[in-house]
Amino acid sequence: MAGSVGVVRAALGFVPPGGILLGEANVLWAIGDVQQFRADMAGGWRRTAGARFVPPGGPGWARPTCSRPSATQHSAADMAGALASYGQALELYRQVGDRLGEANVLKAIGDVQQFRDDRAGALASYGQALELYRQVGARLGEANVLAVMGQLELIRGQSTQAKILLHEAVQIYEAIGSRYSIAAQIGNYGWTLRRIGQAEQARPYLLQAATLFEEMGLADYAQRHRQAAERGDKPAQ
């Protein structure tokens, strides 16, 4: 990691100091993502339906939801490394006053905390990210955080609050015209219900997501959601 940041510092030598710090923050954020998703693969994370890989913060970006990890030292080490990298990036974003960067990293920190079953910590990080997204008017980021908070509330057994958060997220997605995000997050909500043993409650969400994916011409996603809804037992391996 230190080597990577050193390369960035050398490459950005012609940029004003604030730009150098911003470049370092961006690299640290990216390194944290690599560490997090390396742990994903080493620790046995399984991505579920609706995952789409686009650049963090880009149009339609939402971190894929995952199943619970296997407990391995490598996974734990990488998650700790990710938190360390995100923490450094967060400090740099705060130094340069980049509130959007700060929000994005707080969202990433919340994801790692949720993966580690630190639910209280994850909600706190998501809450800070949500406030910053609202301050800077980043509606997509706001909606993505609301959606993932809804899934976390489901896991915590707070179904009423979870539905409220999903509804708020969908309203924003509709306002900004992000049809894919609506389908993906409704589907993610259904997959979360299945993972906590509520297959029957998951069915309408999975079917709704399938219909939305079909309308967008995403037949593979639609088929997977529809099959899961009809099967009604366990998430696909």
PDB file of C-alpha atoms in Angstrom:
ATOM      1  CA  MET A   1       0.000   0.000   0.000  1.00  0.00           C
ATOM      2  CA  ALA A   2       2.720   2.465   0.905  1.00  0.00           C
ATOM      3  CA  GLY A   3       4.368   1.800  -2.440  1.00  0.00           C
ATOM      4  CA  SER A   4       1.164   2.517  -4.334  1.00  0.00           C
ATOM      5  CA  VAL A   5       0.597   5.777  -2.523  1.00  0.00           C
ATOM      6  CA  GLY A   6       4.217   6.742  -3.136  1.00  0.00           C
ATOM      7  CA  VAL A   7       3.735   6.277  -6.876  1.00  0.00           C
ATOM      8  CA  VAL A   8       0.678   8.509  -6.768  1.00  0.00           C
ATOM      9  CA  ARG A   9       2.587  11.189  -4.865  1.00  0.00           C
ATOM     10  CA  ALA A  10       5.331  11.132  -7.491  1.00  0.00           C
ATOM     11  CA  ALA A  11       2.851  11.205 -10.361  1.00  0.00           C
ATOM     12  CA  LEU A  12       0.962  14.120  -8.837  1.00  0.00           C
ATOM     13  CA  GLY A  13       4.065  16.168  -8.098  1.00  0.00           C
ATOM     14  CA  PHE A  14       2.903  18.951 -10.385  1.00  0.00           C
ATOM     15  CA  VAL A  15      -0.515  19.264  -8.723  1.00  0.00           C
ATOM     16  CA  PRO A  16      -1.232  21.749  -5.899  1.00  0.00           C
ATOM     17  CA  PRO A  17      -1.019  20.203  -2.408  1.00  0.00           C
ATOM     18  CA  GLY A  18      -4.780  19.820  -2.076  1.00  0.00           C
ATOM     19  CA  GLY A  19      -4.834  17.862  -5.331  1.00  0.00           C
ATOM     20  CA  ILE A  20      -2.057  15.573  -4.127  1.00  0.00           C
ATOM     21  CA  LEU A  21      -3.998  14.803  -0.955  1.00  0.00           C
ATOM     22  CA  LEU A  22      -7.129  14.149  -2.992  1.00  0.00           C
ATOM     23  CA  GLY A  23      -5.192  11.792  -5.245  1.00  0.00           C
ATOM     24  CA  GLU A  24      -3.848   9.933  -2.222  1.00  0.00           C
ATOM     25  CA  ALA A  25      -7.337   9.684  -0.774  1.00  0.00           C
ATOM     26  CA  ASN A  26      -8.708   8.281  -4.028  1.00  0.00           C
ATOM     27  CA  VAL A  27      -5.958   5.665  -4.194  1.00  0.00           C
ATOM     28  CA  LEU A  28      -6.443   4.651  -0.562  1.00  0.00           C
ATOM     29  CA  TRP A  29     -10.163   4.289  -1.185  1.00  0.00           C
ATOM     30  CA  ALA A  30      -9.426   2.063  -4.194  1.00  0.00           C
ATOM     31  CA  ILE A  31      -6.905   0.005  -2.190  1.00  0.00           C
ATOM     32  CA  GLY A  32      -9.513  -0.493   0.515  1.00  0.00           C
ATOM     33  CA  ASP A  33     -11.961  -1.770  -2.098  1.00  0.00           C
ATOM     34  CA  VAL A  34      -9.381  -4.237  -3.408  1.00  0.00           C
ATOM     35  CA  GLN A  35      -8.657  -5.466   0.117  1.00  0.00           C
ATOM     36  CA  GLN A  36     -12.344  -5.785   0.881  1.00  0.00           C
ATOM     37  CA  PHE A  37     -13.176  -7.762  -2.230  1.00  0.00           C
ATOM     38  CA  ARG A  38     -10.006  -9.864  -1.970  1.00  0.00           C
ATOM     39  CA  ALA A  39     -11.321 -10.860   1.446  1.00  0.00           C
ATOM     40  CA  ASP A  40     -14.641 -11.491  -0.250  1.00  0.00           C
ATOM     41  CA  MET A  41     -13.081 -14.179  -2.439  1.00  0.00           C
ATOM     42  CA  ALA A  42     -10.645 -15.600   0.122  1.00  0.00           C
ATOM     43  CA  GLY A  43     -13.247 -15.749   2.864  1.00  0.00           C
ATOM     44  CA  GLY A  44     -15.990 -17.344   0.815  1.00  0.00           C
ATOM     45  CA  TRP A  45     -18.263 -14.382   0.101  1.00  0.00           C
ATOM     46  CA  ARG A  46     -20.962 -15.195  -2.424  1.00  0.00           C
ATOM     47  CA  ARG A  47     -22.452 -12.397  -4.503  1.00  0.00           C
ATOM     48  CA  THR A  48     -26.207 -12.505  -4.946  1.00  0.00           C
ATOM     49  CA  ALA A  49     -28.499 -11.453  -7.747  1.00  0.00           C
ATOM     50  CA  GLY A  50     -28.615  -7.864  -8.894  1.00  0.00           C
ATOM     51  CA  ALA A  51     -24.888  -7.253  -8.510  1.00  0.00           C
ATOM     52  CA  ARG A  52     -23.409  -5.078 -11.230  1.00  0.00           C
ATOM     53  CA  PHE A  53     -19.784  -4.072 -11.372  1.00  0.00           C
ATOM     54  CA  VAL A  54     -19.321  -0.405 -12.233  1.00  0.00           C
ATOM     55  CA  PRO A  55     -16.795   2.128 -10.906  1.00  0.00           C
ATOM     56  CA  PRO A  56     -17.490   3.167  -7.289  1.00  0.00           C
ATOM     57  CA  GLY A  57     -19.566   6.325  -7.266  1.00  0.00           C
ATOM     58  CA  GLY A  58     -20.427   6.031 -10.965  1.00  0.00           C
ATOM     59  CA  PRO A  59     -23.956   6.072 -12.419  1.00  0.00           C
ATOM     60  CA  GLY A  60     -25.990   3.211 -11.021  1.00  0.00           C
ATOM     61  CA  TRP A  61     -23.231   2.111  -8.645  1.00  0.00           C
ATOM     62  CA  ALA A  62     -24.294   0.031  -5.695  1.00  0.00           C
ATOM     63  CA  ARG A  63     -22.047  -2.356  -3.835  1.00  0.00           C
ATOM     64  CA  PRO A  64     -23.226  -5.939  -4.356  1.00  0.00           C
ATOM     65  CA  THR A  65     -24.887  -7.631  -1.423  1.00  0.00           C
ATOM     66  CA  CYS A  66     -23.147 -10.758  -0.186  1.00  0.00           C
ATOM     67  CA  SER A  67     -23.880 -13.756   1.957  1.00  0.00           C
ATOM     68  CA  ARG A  68     -22.188 -14.329   5.304  1.00  0.00           C
ATOM     69  CA  PRO A  69     -18.432 -15.060   5.079  1.00  0.00           C
ATOM     70  CA  SER A  70     -16.448 -18.104   6.090  1.00  0.00           C
ATOM     71  CA  ALA A  71     -14.267 -17.313   9.100  1.00  0.00           C
ATOM     72  CA  THR A  72     -10.705 -17.369   7.781  1.00  0.00           C
ATOM     73  CA  GLN A  73      -7.629 -15.504   8.942  1.00  0.00           C
ATOM     74  CA  HIS A  74      -7.008 -14.194   5.453  1.00  0.00           C
ATOM     75  CA  SER A  75     -10.504 -12.766   5.236  1.00  0.00           C
ATOM     76  CA  ALA A  76     -10.229 -11.140   8.662  1.00  0.00           C
ATOM     77  CA  ALA A  77      -6.820  -9.678   7.840  1.00  0.00           C
ATOM     78  CA  ASP A  78      -8.025  -8.181   4.579  1.00  0.00           C
ATOM     79  CA  MET A  79     -11.121  -6.685   6.188  1.00  0.00           C
ATOM     80  CA  ALA A  80      -8.905  -5.096   8.840  1.00  0.00           C
ATOM     81  CA  GLY A  81      -6.617  -3.830   6.090  1.00  0.00           C
ATOM     82  CA  ALA A  82      -9.566  -2.407   4.204  1.00  0.00           C
ATOM     83  CA  LEU A  83     -10.733  -0.533   7.292  1.00  0.00           C
ATOM     84  CA  ALA A  84      -7.237   0.860   7.787  1.00  0.00           C
ATOM     85  CA  SER A  85      -7.022   2.065   4.180  1.00  0.00           C
ATOM     86  CA  TYR A  86     -10.504   3.550   4.305  1.00  0.00           C
ATOM     87  CA  GLY A  87      -9.631   5.280   7.566  1.00  0.00           C
ATOM     88  CA  GLN A  88      -6.611   6.967   5.984  1.00  0.00           C
ATOM     89  CA  ALA A  89      -8.652   7.957   2.944  1.00  0.00           C
ATOM     90  CA  LEU A  90     -11.361   9.373   5.195  1.00  0.00           C
ATOM     91  CA  GLU A  91      -8.876  11.582   7.016  1.00  0.00           C
ATOM     92  CA  LEU A  92      -7.476  12.935   3.740  1.00  0.00           C
ATOM     93  CA  TYR A  93     -10.918  13.644   2.305  1.00  0.00           C
ATOM     94  CA  ARG A  94     -11.708  15.590   5.462  1.00  0.00           C
ATOM     95  CA  GLN A  95      -8.460  17.539   5.186  1.00  0.00           C
ATOM     96  CA  VAL A  96      -9.259  18.680   1.641  1.00  0.00           C
ATOM     97  CA  GLY A  97     -12.950  19.253   2.414  1.00  0.00           C
ATOM     98  CA  ASP A  98     -14.227  16.663  -0.084  1.00  0.00           C
ATOM     99  CA  ARG A  99     -17.548  15.770   1.512  1.00  0.00           C
ATOM    100  CA  LEU A 100     -18.602  13.469  -1.323  1.00  0.00           C
ATOM    101  CA  GLY A 101     -15.369  11.485  -0.999  1.00  0.00           C
ATOM    102  CA  GLU A 102     -15.894  11.379   2.748  1.00  0.00           C
ATOM    103  CA  ALA A 103     -19.427  10.055   2.270  1.00  0.00           C
ATOM    104  CA  ASN A 104     -18.311   7.390  -0.191  1.00  0.00           C
ATOM    105  CA  VAL A 105     -15.641   6.104   2.190  1.00  0.00           C
ATOM    106  CA  LEU A 106     -18.027   6.113   5.153  1.00  0.00           C
ATOM    107  CA  LYS A 107     -20.401   4.003   3.055  1.00  0.00           C
ATOM    108  CA  ALA A 108     -17.525   1.607   2.304  1.00  0.00           C
ATOM    109  CA  ILE A 109     -16.585   1.453   5.988  1.00  0.00           C
ATOM    110  CA  GLY A 110     -20.191   0.659   6.834  1.00  0.00           C
ATOM    111  CA  ASP A 111     -20.145  -2.183   4.303  1.00  0.00           C
ATOM    112  CA  VAL A 112     -17.070  -3.731   5.924  1.00  0.00           C
ATOM    113  CA  GLN A 113     -18.569  -3.324   9.380  1.00  0.00           C
ATOM    114  CA  GLN A 114     -21.739  -5.035   8.214  1.00  0.00           C
ATOM    115  CA  PHE A 115     -19.729  -7.884   6.690  1.00  0.00           C
ATOM    116  CA  ARG A 116     -18.038  -8.294  10.090  1.00  0.00           C
ATOM    117  CA  ASP A 117     -21.433  -8.327  11.860  1.00  0.00           C
ATOM    118  CA  ASP A 118     -20.732  -4.996  13.560  1.00  0.00           C
ATOM    119  CA  ARG A 119     -24.286  -3.855  12.911  1.00  0.00           C
ATOM    120  CA  ALA A 120     -24.288  -0.902  15.287  1.00  0.00           C
ATOM    121  CA  GLY A 121     -21.047   0.378  13.792  1.00  0.00           C
ATOM    122  CA  ALA A 122     -22.368  -0.089  10.269  1.00  0.00           C
ATOM    123  CA  LEU A 123     -25.548   1.853  10.999  1.00  0.00           C
ATOM    124  CA  ALA A 124     -23.493   4.678  12.514  1.00  0.00           C
ATOM    125  CA  SER A 125     -21.215   4.865   9.456  1.00  0.00           C
ATOM    126  CA  TYR A 126     -24.155   4.684   7.061  1.00  0.00           C
ATOM    127  CA  GLY A 127     -25.911   7.418   9.023  1.00  0.00           C
ATOM    128  CA  GLN A 128     -22.909   9.737   8.688  1.00  0.00           C
ATOM    129  CA  ALA A 129     -22.634   8.947   4.980  1.00  0.00           C
ATOM    130  CA  LEU A 130     -26.340   9.622   4.498  1.00  0.00           C
ATOM    131  CA  GLU A 131     -26.078  13.063   6.087  1.00  0.00           C
ATOM    132  CA  LEU A 132     -23.121  13.986   3.879  1.00  0.00           C
ATOM    133  CA  TYR A 133     -24.804  12.747   0.696  1.00  0.00           C
ATOM    134  CA  ARG A 134     -27.786  14.925   1.557  1.00  0.00           C
ATOM    135  CA  GLN A 135     -25.560  17.925   2.235  1.00  0.00           C
ATOM    136  CA  VAL A 136     -23.916  17.714  -1.181  1.00  0.00           C
ATOM    137  CA  GLY A 137     -27.102  16.746  -3.023  1.00  0.00           C
ATOM    138  CA  ALA A 138     -25.827  13.321  -4.142  1.00  0.00           C
ATOM    139  CA  ARG A 139     -29.213  11.679  -4.588  1.00  0.00           C
ATOM    140  CA  LEU A 140     -27.881   8.357  -5.902  1.00  0.00           C
ATOM    141  CA  GLY A 141     -25.516   7.985  -2.949  1.00  0.00           C
ATOM    142  CA  GLU A 142     -28.347   8.905  -0.586  1.00  0.00           C
ATOM    143  CA  ALA A 143     -30.627   6.264  -2.108  1.00  0.00           C
ATOM    144  CA  ASN A 144     -27.925   3.579  -2.076  1.00  0.00           C
ATOM    145  CA  VAL A 145     -27.291   4.138   1.626  1.00  0.00           C
ATOM    146  CA  LEU A 146     -30.999   4.135   2.456  1.00  0.00           C
ATOM    147  CA  ALA A 147     -31.390   0.832   0.616  1.00  0.00           C
ATOM    148  CA  VAL A 148     -28.499  -0.886   2.366  1.00  0.00           C
ATOM    149  CA  MET A 149     -29.669   0.460   5.721  1.00  0.00           C
ATOM    150  CA  GLY A 150     -33.049  -1.093   4.992  1.00  0.00           C
ATOM    151  CA  GLN A 151     -31.439  -4.473   4.375  1.00  0.00           C
ATOM    152  CA  LEU A 152     -29.475  -4.157   7.609  1.00  0.00           C
ATOM    153  CA  GLU A 153     -32.621  -3.274   9.548  1.00  0.00           C
ATOM    154  CA  LEU A 154     -34.230  -6.430   8.147  1.00  0.00           C
ATOM    155  CA  ILE A 155     -31.361  -8.489   9.525  1.00  0.00           C
ATOM    156  CA  ARG A 156     -31.814  -6.735  12.873  1.00  0.00           C
ATOM    157  CA  GLY A 157     -35.500  -7.701  12.884  1.00  0.00           C
ATOM    158  CA  GLN A 158     -36.775  -4.142  12.331  1.00  0.00           C
ATOM    159  CA  SER A 159     -39.080  -4.930   9.395  1.00  0.00           C
ATOM    160  CA  THR A 160     -41.219  -1.772   9.622  1.00  0.00           C
ATOM    161  CA  GLN A 161     -38.185   0.523   9.542  1.00  0.00           C
ATOM    162  CA  ALA A 162     -36.660  -1.594   6.784  1.00  0.00           C
ATOM    163  CA  LYS A 163     -39.707  -1.075   4.550  1.00  0.00           C
ATOM    164  CA  ILE A 164     -39.670   2.672   5.206  1.00  0.00           C
ATOM    165  CA  LEU A 165     -36.023   2.917   4.194  1.00  0.00           C
ATOM    166  CA  LEU A 166     -36.551   0.858   1.023  1.00  0.00           C
ATOM    167  CA  HIS A 167     -39.542   3.029   0.090  1.00  0.00           C
ATOM    168  CA  GLU A 168     -37.474   6.201   0.545  1.00  0.00           C
ATOM    169  CA  ALA A 169     -34.689   4.765  -1.590  1.00  0.00           C
ATOM    170  CA  VAL A 170     -37.091   3.757  -4.382  1.00  0.00           C
ATOM    171  CA  GLN A 171     -38.661   7.219  -4.391  1.00  0.00           C
ATOM    172  CA  ILE A 172     -35.249   8.789  -4.972  1.00  0.00           C
ATOM    173  CA  TYR A 173     -34.342   6.269  -7.684  1.00  0.00           C
ATOM    174  CA  GLU A 174     -37.619   7.111  -9.425  1.00  0.00           C
ATOM    175  CA  ALA A 175     -36.917  10.835  -9.149  1.00  0.00           C
ATOM    176  CA  ILE A 176     -33.471  10.507 -10.738  1.00  0.00           C
ATOM    177  CA  GLY A 177     -34.550   7.924 -13.315  1.00  0.00           C
ATOM    178  CA  SER A 178     -32.372   5.032 -12.098  1.00  0.00           C
ATOM    179  CA  ARG A 179     -34.554   2.093 -13.174  1.00  0.00           C
ATOM    180  CA  TYR A 180     -31.797  -0.453 -12.719  1.00  0.00           C
ATOM    181  CA  SER A 181     -31.276   0.605  -9.099  1.00  0.00           C
ATOM    182  CA  ILE A 182     -34.978   0.185  -8.345  1.00  0.00           C
ATOM    183  CA  ALA A 183     -34.964  -3.390  -9.626  1.00  0.00           C
ATOM    184  CA  ALA A 184     -31.628  -4.234  -8.002  1.00  0.00           C
ATOM    185  CA  GLN A 185     -32.512  -2.902  -4.556  1.00  0.00           C
ATOM    186  CA  ILE A 186     -35.996  -4.431  -4.506  1.00  0.00           C
ATOM    187  CA  GLY A 187     -34.335  -7.691  -5.470  1.00  0.00           C
ATOM    188  CA  ASN A 188     -31.639  -7.252  -2.821  1.00  0.00           C
ATOM    189  CA  TYR A 189     -34.374  -6.725  -0.247  1.00  0.00           C
ATOM    190  CA  GLY A 190     -35.928 -10.015  -1.314  1.00  0.00           C
ATOM    191  CA  TRP A 191     -32.594 -11.833  -1.187  1.00  0.00           C
ATOM    192  CA  THR A 192     -32.011 -10.480   2.311  1.00  0.00           C
ATOM    193  CA  LEU A 193     -35.390 -11.798   3.422  1.00  0.00           C
ATOM    194  CA  ARG A 194     -34.482 -15.213   2.077  1.00  0.00           C
ATOM    195  CA  ARG A 195     -31.132 -15.216   3.864  1.00  0.00           C
ATOM    196  CA  ILE A 196     -32.851 -14.648   7.198  1.00  0.00           C
ATOM    197  CA  GLY A 197     -35.313 -17.480   6.555  1.00  0.00           C
ATOM    198  CA  GLN A 198     -38.333 -15.514   5.313  1.00  0.00           C
ATOM    199  CA  ALA A 199     -38.715 -17.057   1.847  1.00  0.00           C
ATOM    200  CA  GLU A 200     -42.465 -16.454   1.604  1.00  0.00           C
ATOM    201  CA  GLN A 201     -42.119 -12.774   2.491  1.00  0.00           C
ATOM    202  CA  ALA A 202     -39.287 -12.518  -0.044  1.00  0.00           C
ATOM    203  CA  ARG A 203     -41.388 -13.836  -2.921  1.00  0.00           C
ATOM    204  CA  PRO A 204     -43.246 -10.634  -3.920  1.00  0.00           C
ATOM    205  CA  TYR A 205     -40.042  -8.592  -3.864  1.00  0.00           C
ATOM    206  CA  LEU A 206     -38.190 -11.109  -6.022  1.00  0.00           C
ATOM    207  CA  LEU A 207     -41.086 -11.288  -8.486  1.00  0.00           C
ATOM    208  CA  GLN A 208     -41.332  -7.510  -8.679  1.00  0.00           C
ATOM    209  CA  ALA A 209     -37.592  -7.284  -9.335  1.00  0.00           C
ATOM    210  CA  ALA A 210     -37.896  -9.981 -12.015  1.00  0.00           C
ATOM    211  CA  THR A 211     -40.627  -8.012 -13.787  1.00  0.00           C
ATOM    212  CA  LEU A 212     -38.578  -4.813 -13.674  1.00  0.00           C
ATOM    213  CA  PHE A 213     -35.495  -6.567 -15.027  1.00  0.00           C
ATOM    214  CA  GLU A 214     -37.575  -8.059 -17.840  1.00  0.00           C
ATOM    215  CA  GLU A 215     -38.841  -4.606 -18.784  1.00  0.00           C
ATOM    216  CA  MET A 216     -35.224  -3.470 -19.117  1.00  0.00           C
ATOM    217  CA  GLY A 217     -34.294  -6.470 -21.228  1.00  0.00           C
ATOM    218  CA  LEU A 218     -32.117  -8.050 -18.521  1.00  0.00           C
ATOM    219  CA  ALA A 219     -33.423 -11.574 -19.002  1.00  0.00           C
ATOM    220  CA  ASP A 220     -30.723 -13.380 -16.997  1.00  0.00           C
ATOM    221  CA  TYR A 221     -31.332 -11.263 -13.899  1.00  0.00           C
ATOM    222  CA  ALA A 222     -35.080 -11.639 -14.325  1.00  0.00           C
ATOM    223  CA  GLN A 223     -34.852 -15.403 -14.609  1.00  0.00           C
ATOM    224  CA  ARG A 224     -32.702 -15.772 -11.507  1.00  0.00           C
ATOM    225  CA  HIS A 225     -35.054 -13.676  -9.387  1.00  0.00           C
ATOM    226  CA  ARG A 226     -38.136 -15.476 -10.711  1.00  0.00           C
ATOM    227  CA  GLN A 227     -36.610 -18.908 -10.089  1.00  0.00           C
ATOM    228  CA  ALA A 228     -35.684 -17.910  -6.534  1.00  0.00           C
ATOM    229  CA  ALA A 229     -39.213 -16.654  -5.887  1.00  0.00           C
ATOM    230  CA  GLU A 230     -40.799 -19.853  -7.175  1.00  0.00           C
ATOM    231  CA  ARG A 231     -38.320 -22.163  -5.441  1.00  0.00           C
ATOM    232  CA  GLY A 232     -38.925 -20.616  -2.033  1.00  0.00           C
ATOM    233  CA  ASP A 233     -36.304 -22.627  -0.133  1.00  0.00           C
ATOM    234  CA  LYS A 234     -32.709 -21.429   0.075  1.00  0.00           C
ATOM    235  CA  PRO A 235     -30.689 -18.828  -1.866  1.00  0.00           C
ATOM    236  CA  ALA A 236     -28.922 -20.257  -4.925  1.00  0.00           C
ATOM    237  CA  GLN A 237     -25.365 -21.449  -4.234  1.00  0.00           C
TER     238      GLN A 237
END
